[in-house]
Structure formats: structure tokens, C-alpha cells
PDB file of C-alpha atoms in Angstrom:
ATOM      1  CA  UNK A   1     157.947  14.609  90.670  1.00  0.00           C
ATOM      2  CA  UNK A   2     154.717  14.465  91.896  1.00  0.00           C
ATOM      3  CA  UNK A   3     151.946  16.836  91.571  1.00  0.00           C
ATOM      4  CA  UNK A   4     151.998  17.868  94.852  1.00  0.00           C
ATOM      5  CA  UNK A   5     155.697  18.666  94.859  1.00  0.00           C
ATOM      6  CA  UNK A   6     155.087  20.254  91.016  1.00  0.00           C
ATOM      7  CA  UNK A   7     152.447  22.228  92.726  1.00  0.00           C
ATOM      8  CA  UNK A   8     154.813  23.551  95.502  1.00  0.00           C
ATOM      9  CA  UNK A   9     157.088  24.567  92.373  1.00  0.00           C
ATOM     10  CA  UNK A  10     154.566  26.370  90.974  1.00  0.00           C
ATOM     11  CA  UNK A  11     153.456  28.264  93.938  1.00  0.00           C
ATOM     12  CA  UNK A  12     156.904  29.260  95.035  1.00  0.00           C
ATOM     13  CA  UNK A  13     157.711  31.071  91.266  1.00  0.00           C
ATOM     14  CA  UNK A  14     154.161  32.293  91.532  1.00  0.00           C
ATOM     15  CA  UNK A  15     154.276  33.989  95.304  1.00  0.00           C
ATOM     16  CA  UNK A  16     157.880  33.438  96.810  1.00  0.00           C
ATOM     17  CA  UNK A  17     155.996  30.964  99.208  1.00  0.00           C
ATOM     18  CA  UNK A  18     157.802  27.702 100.082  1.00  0.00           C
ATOM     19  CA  UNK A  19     154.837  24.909 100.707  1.00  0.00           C
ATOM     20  CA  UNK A  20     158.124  22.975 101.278  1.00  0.00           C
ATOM     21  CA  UNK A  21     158.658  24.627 104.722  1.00  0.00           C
ATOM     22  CA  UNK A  22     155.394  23.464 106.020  1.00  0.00           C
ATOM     23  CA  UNK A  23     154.425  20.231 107.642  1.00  0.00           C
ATOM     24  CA  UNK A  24     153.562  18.360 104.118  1.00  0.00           C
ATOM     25  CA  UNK A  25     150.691  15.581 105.708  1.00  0.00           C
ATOM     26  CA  UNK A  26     149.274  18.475 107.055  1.00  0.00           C
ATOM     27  CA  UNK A  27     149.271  20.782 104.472  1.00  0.00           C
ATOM     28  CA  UNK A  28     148.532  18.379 101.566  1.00  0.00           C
ATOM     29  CA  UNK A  29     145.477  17.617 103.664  1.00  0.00           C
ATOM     30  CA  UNK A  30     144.295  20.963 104.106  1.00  0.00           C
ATOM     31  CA  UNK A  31     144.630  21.978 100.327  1.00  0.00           C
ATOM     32  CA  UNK A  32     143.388  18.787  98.903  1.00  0.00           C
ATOM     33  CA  UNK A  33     139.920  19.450 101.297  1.00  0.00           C
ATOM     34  CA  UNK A  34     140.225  22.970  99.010  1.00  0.00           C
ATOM     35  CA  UNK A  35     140.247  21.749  95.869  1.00  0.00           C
ATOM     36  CA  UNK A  36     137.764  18.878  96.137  1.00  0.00           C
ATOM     37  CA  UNK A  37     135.904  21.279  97.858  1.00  0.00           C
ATOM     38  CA  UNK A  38     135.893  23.701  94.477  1.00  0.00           C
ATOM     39  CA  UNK A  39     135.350  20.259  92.277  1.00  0.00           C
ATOM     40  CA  UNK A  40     139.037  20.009  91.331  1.00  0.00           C
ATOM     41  CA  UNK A  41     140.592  16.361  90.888  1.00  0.00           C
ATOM     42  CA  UNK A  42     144.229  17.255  91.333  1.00  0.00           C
ATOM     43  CA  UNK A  43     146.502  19.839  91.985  1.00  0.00           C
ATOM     44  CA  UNK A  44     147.464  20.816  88.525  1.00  0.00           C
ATOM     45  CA  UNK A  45     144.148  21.456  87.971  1.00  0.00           C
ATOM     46  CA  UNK A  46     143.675  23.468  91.038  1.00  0.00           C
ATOM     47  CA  UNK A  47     146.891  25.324  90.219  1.00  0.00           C
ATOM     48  CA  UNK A  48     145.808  26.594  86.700  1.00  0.00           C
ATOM     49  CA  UNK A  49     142.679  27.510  87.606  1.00  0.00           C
ATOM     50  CA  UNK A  50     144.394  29.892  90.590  1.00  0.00           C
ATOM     51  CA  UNK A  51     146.402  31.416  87.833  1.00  0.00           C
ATOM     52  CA  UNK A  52     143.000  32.591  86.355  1.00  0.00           C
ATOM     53  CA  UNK A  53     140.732  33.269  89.349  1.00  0.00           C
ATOM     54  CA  UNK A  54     141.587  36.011  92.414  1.00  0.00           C
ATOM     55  CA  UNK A  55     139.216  34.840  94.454  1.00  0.00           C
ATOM     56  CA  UNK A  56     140.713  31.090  94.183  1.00  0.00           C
ATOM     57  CA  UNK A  57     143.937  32.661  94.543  1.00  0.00           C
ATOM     58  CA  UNK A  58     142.992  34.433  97.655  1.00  0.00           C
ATOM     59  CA  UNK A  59     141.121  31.834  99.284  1.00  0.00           C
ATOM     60  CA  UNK A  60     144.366  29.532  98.357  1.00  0.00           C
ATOM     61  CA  UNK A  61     146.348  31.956 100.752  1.00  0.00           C
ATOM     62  CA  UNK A  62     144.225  32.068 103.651  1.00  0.00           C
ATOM     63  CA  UNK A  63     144.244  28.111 103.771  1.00  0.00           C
ATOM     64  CA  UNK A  64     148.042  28.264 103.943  1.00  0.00           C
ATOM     65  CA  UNK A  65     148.704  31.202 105.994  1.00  0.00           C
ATOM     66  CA  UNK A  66     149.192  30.012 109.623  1.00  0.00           C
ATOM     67  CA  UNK A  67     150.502  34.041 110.874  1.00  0.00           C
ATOM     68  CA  UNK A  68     147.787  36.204 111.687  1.00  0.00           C
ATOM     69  CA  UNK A  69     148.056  39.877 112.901  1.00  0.00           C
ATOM     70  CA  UNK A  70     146.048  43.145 112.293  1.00  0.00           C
ATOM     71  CA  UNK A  71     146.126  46.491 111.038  1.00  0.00           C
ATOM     72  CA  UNK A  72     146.581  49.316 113.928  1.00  0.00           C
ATOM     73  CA  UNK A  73     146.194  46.693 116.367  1.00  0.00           C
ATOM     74  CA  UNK A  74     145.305  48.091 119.863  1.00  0.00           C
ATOM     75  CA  UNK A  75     144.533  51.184 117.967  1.00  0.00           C
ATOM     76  CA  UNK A  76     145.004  53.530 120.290  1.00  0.00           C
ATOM     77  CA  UNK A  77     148.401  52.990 121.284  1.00  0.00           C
ATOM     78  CA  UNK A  78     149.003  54.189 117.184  1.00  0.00           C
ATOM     79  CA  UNK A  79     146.991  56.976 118.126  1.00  0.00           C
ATOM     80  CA  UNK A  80     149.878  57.869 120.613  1.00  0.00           C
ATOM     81  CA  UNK A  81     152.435  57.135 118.315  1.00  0.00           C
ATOM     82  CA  UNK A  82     150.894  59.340 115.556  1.00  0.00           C
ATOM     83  CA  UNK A  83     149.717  62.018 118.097  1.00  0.00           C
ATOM     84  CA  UNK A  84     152.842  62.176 120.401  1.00  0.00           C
ATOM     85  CA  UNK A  85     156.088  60.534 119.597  1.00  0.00           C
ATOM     86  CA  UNK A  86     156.291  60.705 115.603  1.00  0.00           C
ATOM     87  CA  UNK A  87     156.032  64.589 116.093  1.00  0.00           C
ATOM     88  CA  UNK A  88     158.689  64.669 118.997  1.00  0.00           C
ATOM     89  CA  UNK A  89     161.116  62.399 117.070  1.00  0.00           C
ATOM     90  CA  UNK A  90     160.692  64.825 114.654  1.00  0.00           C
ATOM     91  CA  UNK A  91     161.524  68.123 115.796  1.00  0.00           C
ATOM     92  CA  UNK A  92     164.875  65.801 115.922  1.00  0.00           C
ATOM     93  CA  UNK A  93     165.218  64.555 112.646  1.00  0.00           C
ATOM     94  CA  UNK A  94     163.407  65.193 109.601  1.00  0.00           C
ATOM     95  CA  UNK A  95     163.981  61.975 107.993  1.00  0.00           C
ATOM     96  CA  UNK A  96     163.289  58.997 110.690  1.00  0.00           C
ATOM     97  CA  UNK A  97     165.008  55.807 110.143  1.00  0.00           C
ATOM     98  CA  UNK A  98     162.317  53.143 111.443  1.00  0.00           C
ATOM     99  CA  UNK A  99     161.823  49.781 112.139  1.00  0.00           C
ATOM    100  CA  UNK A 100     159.565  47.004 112.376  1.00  0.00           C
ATOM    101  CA  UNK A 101     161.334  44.026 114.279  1.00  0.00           C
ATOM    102  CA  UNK A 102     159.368  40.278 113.679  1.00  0.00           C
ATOM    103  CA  UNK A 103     156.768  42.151 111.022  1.00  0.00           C
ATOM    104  CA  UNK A 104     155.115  38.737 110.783  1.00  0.00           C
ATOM    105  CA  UNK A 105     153.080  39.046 107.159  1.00  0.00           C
ATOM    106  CA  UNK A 106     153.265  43.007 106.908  1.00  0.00           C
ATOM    107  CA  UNK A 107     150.392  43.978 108.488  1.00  0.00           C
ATOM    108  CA  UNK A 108     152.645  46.389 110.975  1.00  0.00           C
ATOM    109  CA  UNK A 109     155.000  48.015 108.485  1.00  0.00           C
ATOM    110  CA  UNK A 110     152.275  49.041 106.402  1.00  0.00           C
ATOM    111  CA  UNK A 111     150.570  50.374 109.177  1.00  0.00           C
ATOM    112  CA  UNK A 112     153.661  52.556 110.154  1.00  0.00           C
ATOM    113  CA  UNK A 113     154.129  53.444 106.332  1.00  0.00           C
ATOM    114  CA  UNK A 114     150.626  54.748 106.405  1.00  0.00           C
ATOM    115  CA  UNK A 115     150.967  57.027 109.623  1.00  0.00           C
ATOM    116  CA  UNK A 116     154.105  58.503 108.809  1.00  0.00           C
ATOM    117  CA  UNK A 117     152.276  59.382 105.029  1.00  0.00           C
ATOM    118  CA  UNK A 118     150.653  61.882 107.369  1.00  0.00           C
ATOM    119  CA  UNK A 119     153.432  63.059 107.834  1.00  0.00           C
ATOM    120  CA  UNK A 120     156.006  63.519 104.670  1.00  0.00           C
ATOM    121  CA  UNK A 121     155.650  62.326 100.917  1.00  0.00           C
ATOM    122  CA  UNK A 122     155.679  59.140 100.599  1.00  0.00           C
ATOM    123  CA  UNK A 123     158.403  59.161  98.693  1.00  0.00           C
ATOM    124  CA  UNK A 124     160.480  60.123 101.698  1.00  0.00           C
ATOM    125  CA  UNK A 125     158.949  57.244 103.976  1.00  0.00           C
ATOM    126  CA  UNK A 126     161.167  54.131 104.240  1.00  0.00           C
ATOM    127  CA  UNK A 127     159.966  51.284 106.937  1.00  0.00           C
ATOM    128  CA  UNK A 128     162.574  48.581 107.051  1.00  0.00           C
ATOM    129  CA  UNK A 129     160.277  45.275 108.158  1.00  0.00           C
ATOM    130  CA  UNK A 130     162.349  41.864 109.018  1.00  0.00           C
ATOM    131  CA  UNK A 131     160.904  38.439 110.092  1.00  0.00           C
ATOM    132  CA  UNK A 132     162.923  35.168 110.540  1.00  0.00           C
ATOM    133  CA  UNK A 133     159.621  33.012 108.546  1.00  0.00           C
ATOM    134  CA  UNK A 134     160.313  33.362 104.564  1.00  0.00           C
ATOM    135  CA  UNK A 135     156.609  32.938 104.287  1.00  0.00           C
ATOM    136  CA  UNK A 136     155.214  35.328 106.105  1.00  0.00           C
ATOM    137  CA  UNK A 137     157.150  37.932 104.446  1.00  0.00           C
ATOM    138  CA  UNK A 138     156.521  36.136 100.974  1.00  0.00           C
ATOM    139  CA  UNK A 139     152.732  36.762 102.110  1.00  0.00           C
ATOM    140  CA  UNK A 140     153.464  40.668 103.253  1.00  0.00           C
ATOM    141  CA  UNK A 141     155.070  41.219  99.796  1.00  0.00           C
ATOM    142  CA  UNK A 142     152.086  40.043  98.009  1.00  0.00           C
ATOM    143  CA  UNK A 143     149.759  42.389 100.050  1.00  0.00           C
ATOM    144  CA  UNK A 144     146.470  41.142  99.878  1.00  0.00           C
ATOM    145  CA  UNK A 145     144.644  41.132 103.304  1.00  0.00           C
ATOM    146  CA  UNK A 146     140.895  39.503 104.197  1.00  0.00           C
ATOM    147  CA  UNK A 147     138.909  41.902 105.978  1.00  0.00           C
ATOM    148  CA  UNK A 148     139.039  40.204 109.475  1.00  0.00           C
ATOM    149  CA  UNK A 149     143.058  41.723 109.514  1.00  0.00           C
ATOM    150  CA  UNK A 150     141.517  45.534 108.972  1.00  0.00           C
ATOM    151  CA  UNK A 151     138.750  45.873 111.316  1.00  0.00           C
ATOM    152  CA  UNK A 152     140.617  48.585 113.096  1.00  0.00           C
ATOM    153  CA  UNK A 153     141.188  50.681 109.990  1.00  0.00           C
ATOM    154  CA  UNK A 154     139.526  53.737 109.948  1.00  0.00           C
ATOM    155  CA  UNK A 155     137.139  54.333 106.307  1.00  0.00           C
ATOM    156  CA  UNK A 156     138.863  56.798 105.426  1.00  0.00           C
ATOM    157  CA  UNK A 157     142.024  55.205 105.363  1.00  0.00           C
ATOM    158  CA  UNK A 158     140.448  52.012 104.119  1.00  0.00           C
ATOM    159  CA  UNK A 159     139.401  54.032 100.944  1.00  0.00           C
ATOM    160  CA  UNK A 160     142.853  55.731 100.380  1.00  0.00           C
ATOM    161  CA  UNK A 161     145.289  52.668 101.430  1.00  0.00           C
ATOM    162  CA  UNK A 162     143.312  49.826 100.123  1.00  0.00           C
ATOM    163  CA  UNK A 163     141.833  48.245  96.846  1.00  0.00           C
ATOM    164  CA  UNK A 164     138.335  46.027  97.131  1.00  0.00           C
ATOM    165  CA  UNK A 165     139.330  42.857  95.645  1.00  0.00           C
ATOM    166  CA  UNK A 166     136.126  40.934  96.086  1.00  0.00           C
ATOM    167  CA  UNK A 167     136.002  40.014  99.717  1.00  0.00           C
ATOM    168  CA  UNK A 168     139.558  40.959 100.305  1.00  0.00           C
ATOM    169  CA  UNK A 169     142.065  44.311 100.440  1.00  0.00           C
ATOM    170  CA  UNK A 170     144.913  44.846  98.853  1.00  0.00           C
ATOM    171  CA  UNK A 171     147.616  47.378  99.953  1.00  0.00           C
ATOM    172  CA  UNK A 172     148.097  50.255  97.413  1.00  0.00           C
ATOM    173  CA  UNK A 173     151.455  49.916  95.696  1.00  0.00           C
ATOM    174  CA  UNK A 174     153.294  53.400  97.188  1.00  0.00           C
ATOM    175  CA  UNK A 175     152.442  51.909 100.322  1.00  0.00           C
ATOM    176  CA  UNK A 176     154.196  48.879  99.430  1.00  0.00           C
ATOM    177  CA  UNK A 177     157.323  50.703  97.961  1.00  0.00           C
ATOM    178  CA  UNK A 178     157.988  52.454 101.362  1.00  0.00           C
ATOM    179  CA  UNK A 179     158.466  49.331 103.259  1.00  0.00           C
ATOM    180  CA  UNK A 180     161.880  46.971 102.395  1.00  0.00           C
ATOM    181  CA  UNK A 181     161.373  43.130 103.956  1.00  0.00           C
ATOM    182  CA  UNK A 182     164.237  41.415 104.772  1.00  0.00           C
ATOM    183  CA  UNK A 183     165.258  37.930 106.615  1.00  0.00           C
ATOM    184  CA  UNK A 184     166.606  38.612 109.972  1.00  0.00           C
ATOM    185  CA  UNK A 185     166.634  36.086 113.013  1.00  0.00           C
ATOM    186  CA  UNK A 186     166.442  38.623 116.447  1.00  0.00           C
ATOM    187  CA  UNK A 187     168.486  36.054 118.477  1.00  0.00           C
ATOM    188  CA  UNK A 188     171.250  35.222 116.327  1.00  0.00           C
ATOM    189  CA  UNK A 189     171.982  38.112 113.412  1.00  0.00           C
ATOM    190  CA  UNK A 190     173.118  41.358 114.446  1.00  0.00           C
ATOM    191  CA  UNK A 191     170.925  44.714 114.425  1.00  0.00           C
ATOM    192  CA  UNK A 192     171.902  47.800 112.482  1.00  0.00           C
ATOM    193  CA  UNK A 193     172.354  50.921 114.156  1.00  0.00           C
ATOM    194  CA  UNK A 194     170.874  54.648 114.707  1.00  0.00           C
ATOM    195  CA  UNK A 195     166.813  53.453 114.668  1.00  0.00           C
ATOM    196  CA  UNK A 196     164.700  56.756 115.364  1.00  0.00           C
ATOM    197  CA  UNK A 197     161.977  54.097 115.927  1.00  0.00           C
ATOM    198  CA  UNK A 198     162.019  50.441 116.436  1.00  0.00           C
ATOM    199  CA  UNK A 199     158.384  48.483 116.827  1.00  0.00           C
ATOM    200  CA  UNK A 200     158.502  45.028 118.080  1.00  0.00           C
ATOM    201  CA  UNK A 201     154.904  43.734 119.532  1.00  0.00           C
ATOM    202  CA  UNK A 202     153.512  40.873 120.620  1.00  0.00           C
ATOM    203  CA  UNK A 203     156.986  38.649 119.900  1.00  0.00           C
ATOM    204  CA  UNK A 204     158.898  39.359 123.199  1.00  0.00           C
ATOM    205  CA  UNK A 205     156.232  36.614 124.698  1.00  0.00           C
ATOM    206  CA  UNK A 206     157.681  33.705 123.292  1.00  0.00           C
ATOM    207  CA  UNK A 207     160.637  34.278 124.498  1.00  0.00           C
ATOM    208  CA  UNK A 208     162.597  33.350 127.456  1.00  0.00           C
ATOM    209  CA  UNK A 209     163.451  35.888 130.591  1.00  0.00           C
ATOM    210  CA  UNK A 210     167.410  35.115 129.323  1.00  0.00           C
ATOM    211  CA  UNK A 211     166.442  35.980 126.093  1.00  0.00           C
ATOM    212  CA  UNK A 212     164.122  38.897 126.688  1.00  0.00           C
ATOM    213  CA  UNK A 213     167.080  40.732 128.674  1.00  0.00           C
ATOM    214  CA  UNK A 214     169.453  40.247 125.650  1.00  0.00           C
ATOM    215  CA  UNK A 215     167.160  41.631 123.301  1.00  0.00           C
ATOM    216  CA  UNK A 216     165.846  44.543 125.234  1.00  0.00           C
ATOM    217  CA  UNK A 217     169.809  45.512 125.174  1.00  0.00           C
ATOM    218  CA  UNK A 218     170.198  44.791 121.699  1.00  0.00           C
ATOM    219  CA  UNK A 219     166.924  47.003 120.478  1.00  0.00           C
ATOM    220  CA  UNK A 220     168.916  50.015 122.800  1.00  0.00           C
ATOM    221  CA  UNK A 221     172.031  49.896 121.255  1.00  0.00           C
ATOM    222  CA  UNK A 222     170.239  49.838 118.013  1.00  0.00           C
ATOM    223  CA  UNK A 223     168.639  53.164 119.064  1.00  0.00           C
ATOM    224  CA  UNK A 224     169.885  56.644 118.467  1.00  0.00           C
ATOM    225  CA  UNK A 225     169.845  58.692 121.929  1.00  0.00           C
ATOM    226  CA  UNK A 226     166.258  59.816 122.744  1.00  0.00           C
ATOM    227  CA  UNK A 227     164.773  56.954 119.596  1.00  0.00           C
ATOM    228  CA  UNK A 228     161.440  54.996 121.068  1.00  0.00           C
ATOM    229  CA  UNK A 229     161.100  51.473 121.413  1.00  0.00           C
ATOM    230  CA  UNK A 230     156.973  50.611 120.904  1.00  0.00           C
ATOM    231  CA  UNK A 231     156.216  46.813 122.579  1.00  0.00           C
ATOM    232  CA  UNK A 232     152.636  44.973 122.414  1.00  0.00           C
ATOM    233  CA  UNK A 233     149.973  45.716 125.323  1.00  0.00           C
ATOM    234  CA  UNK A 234     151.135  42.686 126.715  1.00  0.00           C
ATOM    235  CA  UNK A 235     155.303  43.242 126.926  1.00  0.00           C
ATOM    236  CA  UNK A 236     155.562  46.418 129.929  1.00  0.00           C
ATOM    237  CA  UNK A 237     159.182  46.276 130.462  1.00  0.00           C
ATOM    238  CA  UNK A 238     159.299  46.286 134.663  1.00  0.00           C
ATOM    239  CA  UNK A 239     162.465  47.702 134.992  1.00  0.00           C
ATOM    240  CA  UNK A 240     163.129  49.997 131.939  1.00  0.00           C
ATOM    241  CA  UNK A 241     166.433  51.995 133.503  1.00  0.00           C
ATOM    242  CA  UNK A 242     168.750  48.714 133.410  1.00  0.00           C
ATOM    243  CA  UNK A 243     168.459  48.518 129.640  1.00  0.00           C
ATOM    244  CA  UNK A 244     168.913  51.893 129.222  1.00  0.00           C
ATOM    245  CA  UNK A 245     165.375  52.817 128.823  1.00  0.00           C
ATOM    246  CA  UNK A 246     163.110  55.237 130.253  1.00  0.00           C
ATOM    247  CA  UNK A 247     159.239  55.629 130.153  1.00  0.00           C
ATOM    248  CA  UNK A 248     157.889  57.891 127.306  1.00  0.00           C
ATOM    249  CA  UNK A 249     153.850  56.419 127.418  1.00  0.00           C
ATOM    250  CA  UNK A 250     152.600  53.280 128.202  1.00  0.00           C
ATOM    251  CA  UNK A 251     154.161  50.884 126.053  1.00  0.00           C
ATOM    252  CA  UNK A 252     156.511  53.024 124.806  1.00  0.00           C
ATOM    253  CA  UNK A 253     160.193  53.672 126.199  1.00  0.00           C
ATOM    254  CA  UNK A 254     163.055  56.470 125.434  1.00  0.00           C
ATOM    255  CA  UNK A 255     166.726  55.010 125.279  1.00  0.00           C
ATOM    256  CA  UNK A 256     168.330  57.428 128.028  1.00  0.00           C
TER     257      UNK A 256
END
């Protein structure tokens, strides 16, 4: 075995990330420029001193991560969500089944976990987050964030939500216990049923029309009557009525 693929080994039991799934030329090339970078000679040295030093560690997982999203991205379509259709759904149902479709490395779970914190214990909030990329999700269930991925946060929830670990954040761990990640591929594995709320942005873009019209039928059968679909500021469904949607605020439909 060689120390690169030792390496991968050692990462994976460490983090639940598979270096294996990556492009190896590519990736081998952008660690190695890390670790001769930090006066390393090899990866096994490299590797122990990760297992000693956070900010190594940390700086280790930017290099890798290729998915990057944001907390409360276009902030104030949250501020609708918390202000006007969390409240609404509601006066429905006191316990809201929710979830976050293509959650990329968790930044948009957590988000929703937060929010709904306003709203009920924590205890009580469950956020079920699924993404097709084991890595991503391997990163979202470690939890540590660089500050570029919460410029939208307000301080206050910075300061409640988040531990300072040198230059990055790390989500608190009652955050973390209200969200469940799981693998789930939109296109080809089934959807459960009876979502209050369903959040999948920026994702419908890179897909096809064909594809886009199966899905937006999909999401409303996995709604209950009256549950809200939320899409990114760049998805506006044209014609919401022939997937049995209605308008509820921009960027947000109703299944009918």
C-alpha cells in the first residue's frame, strides 16, 4: 500500500471522507502542495501531525472540499420563511416534518435547525438532510465551517450556534443532533411522504427541463396538502398549477 492510499485509509476512519472518490492525480497534487507547503516530507507525516493540530486539520478540509454553500443564503428569503410560512405551517401542525433535499455539506439543514429553535425546544426539532455525494455529507457531519460560509449569520446567532475554533466555526452539537443525513439520489430513489416543508435550492439548475418536471411532481406528492416547497433565487417555477403548486411568496409554493 502506498502512503498515499494508507493516507486515504486514515482519513476515511478519521472523517467518513473517501479521498478514493476523488480524481487521485488531482488530489494527490493538491495535498502534496499542502504538506510541503507546512515542511512535511510525506503523507504519514502530514497525517499524524493532523491528528494533533485543528488548524492543520481544518486547513486539510478546505483543500479537499470541492462543495461550497452558505449559511442563510439570500437571507432574506429565510427571513420569509421564519416570519411567514413556519408560523402558518404551524397553526397546522405542531410538530413539522421537514426537509432539506441535495443539503450539499450541511450548511442548509443547520440553518433550518436553527430557525425552527426559535420556534420549539430543540429537542423537538428534527431536519432530515440527504445528498447523493458521501463527502459532502461526511463534511456536514463533522461541522466545522471557515468563516467565508457564515457571512450572512447574524452575531447573535453566530455567538449562540457557533464555537471559534481559530479561524473557523464549528456548529454547536444540539444543533447537530436535530438534523439526520442520509444518502439519497433525487432522480433515481424514491421520496418519503407527508413533508410539512421540503427545501431544495440552487440544485434544480443542473438539471434537465425532462428532469426538472419529474422532480417538481415528485417534491408534491411528497408534500402534505397546504406543505411549502422553498427553491433557490434562481429556480421560479413558471407554471406552478401543473405540478400541483400554487404561489405562497416568491420562491416559495403551496401544494394545492
Amino acid at each position: 500500500m502506498s502512503d498515499y492510499q494508507q493516507f486515504i485509509a486514515n482519513v476515511k476512519r478519521k472523517t467518513g471522507i473517501d479521498l478514493a472518490l476523488y480524481k487521485e492525480a488531482q488530489m494527490k497534487r493538491r495535498l502534496t502542495s499542502l504538506y510541503e507547503k507546512k515542511g512535511f516530507k510525506n503523507f504519514d507525516e502530514f497525517f499524524r501531525a493532523m491528528n494533533h493540530d485543528q488548524a492543520l486539520f481544518h486547513e486539510f478540509l478546505d483543500r479537499m472540499t470541492i462543495n461550497v454553500s452558505e449559511f442563510f443564503r439570500n437571507a432574506k428569503r429565510w427571513e420569509v420563511l421564519e416570519k411567514k410560512i413556519i408560523p402558518k405551517l404551524l397553526e397546522k401542525n405542531k410538530r413539522l416534518k421537514v426537509w432539506s433535499a441535495a443539503c450539499s455539506t450541511g450548511e442548509e439543514p443547520y440553518t433550518l435547525a436553527i430557525i425552527l429553535s426559535k420556534f420549539m425546544p430543540l429537542s423537538q426539532v428534527s431536519v432530515l438532510a440527504t445528498d447523493i455525494d458521501d463527502n459532502a455529507m461526511a463534511r456536514a457531519k463533522l461541522g466545522i465551517y471557515m468563516e467565508r460560509s457564515l457571512q450572512e449569520v447574524p452575531e447573535d446567532v453566530k455567538k449562540k450556534f457557533f464555537v471559534k475554533e481559530g479561524a473557523h466555526y464549528k456548529i454547536i452539537d444540539d444543533i447537530k443532533r436535530a438534523v439526520t443525513f442520509k444518502k439519497h439520489n433525487l432522480l433515481a430513489d424514491p421520496f418519503d411522504t407527508n413533508f410539512d416543508l421540503i427545501v431544495c435550492r440552487n440544485v434544480l439548475i443542473y438539471f434537465t427541463e425532462e428532469a426538472k418536471h419529474e422532480l417538481y411532481l415528485k417534491f408534491n406528492r411528497a408534500l402534505r396538502p397546504g406543505g411549502i416547497f422553498f427553491v433557490g433565487s434562481t429556480e421560479q417555477i413558471f407554471n406552478p398549477a401543473a405540478y400541483g403548486f400554487e404561489v405562497e411568496d416568491t420562491f416559495f409554493y403551496r401544494k394545492m
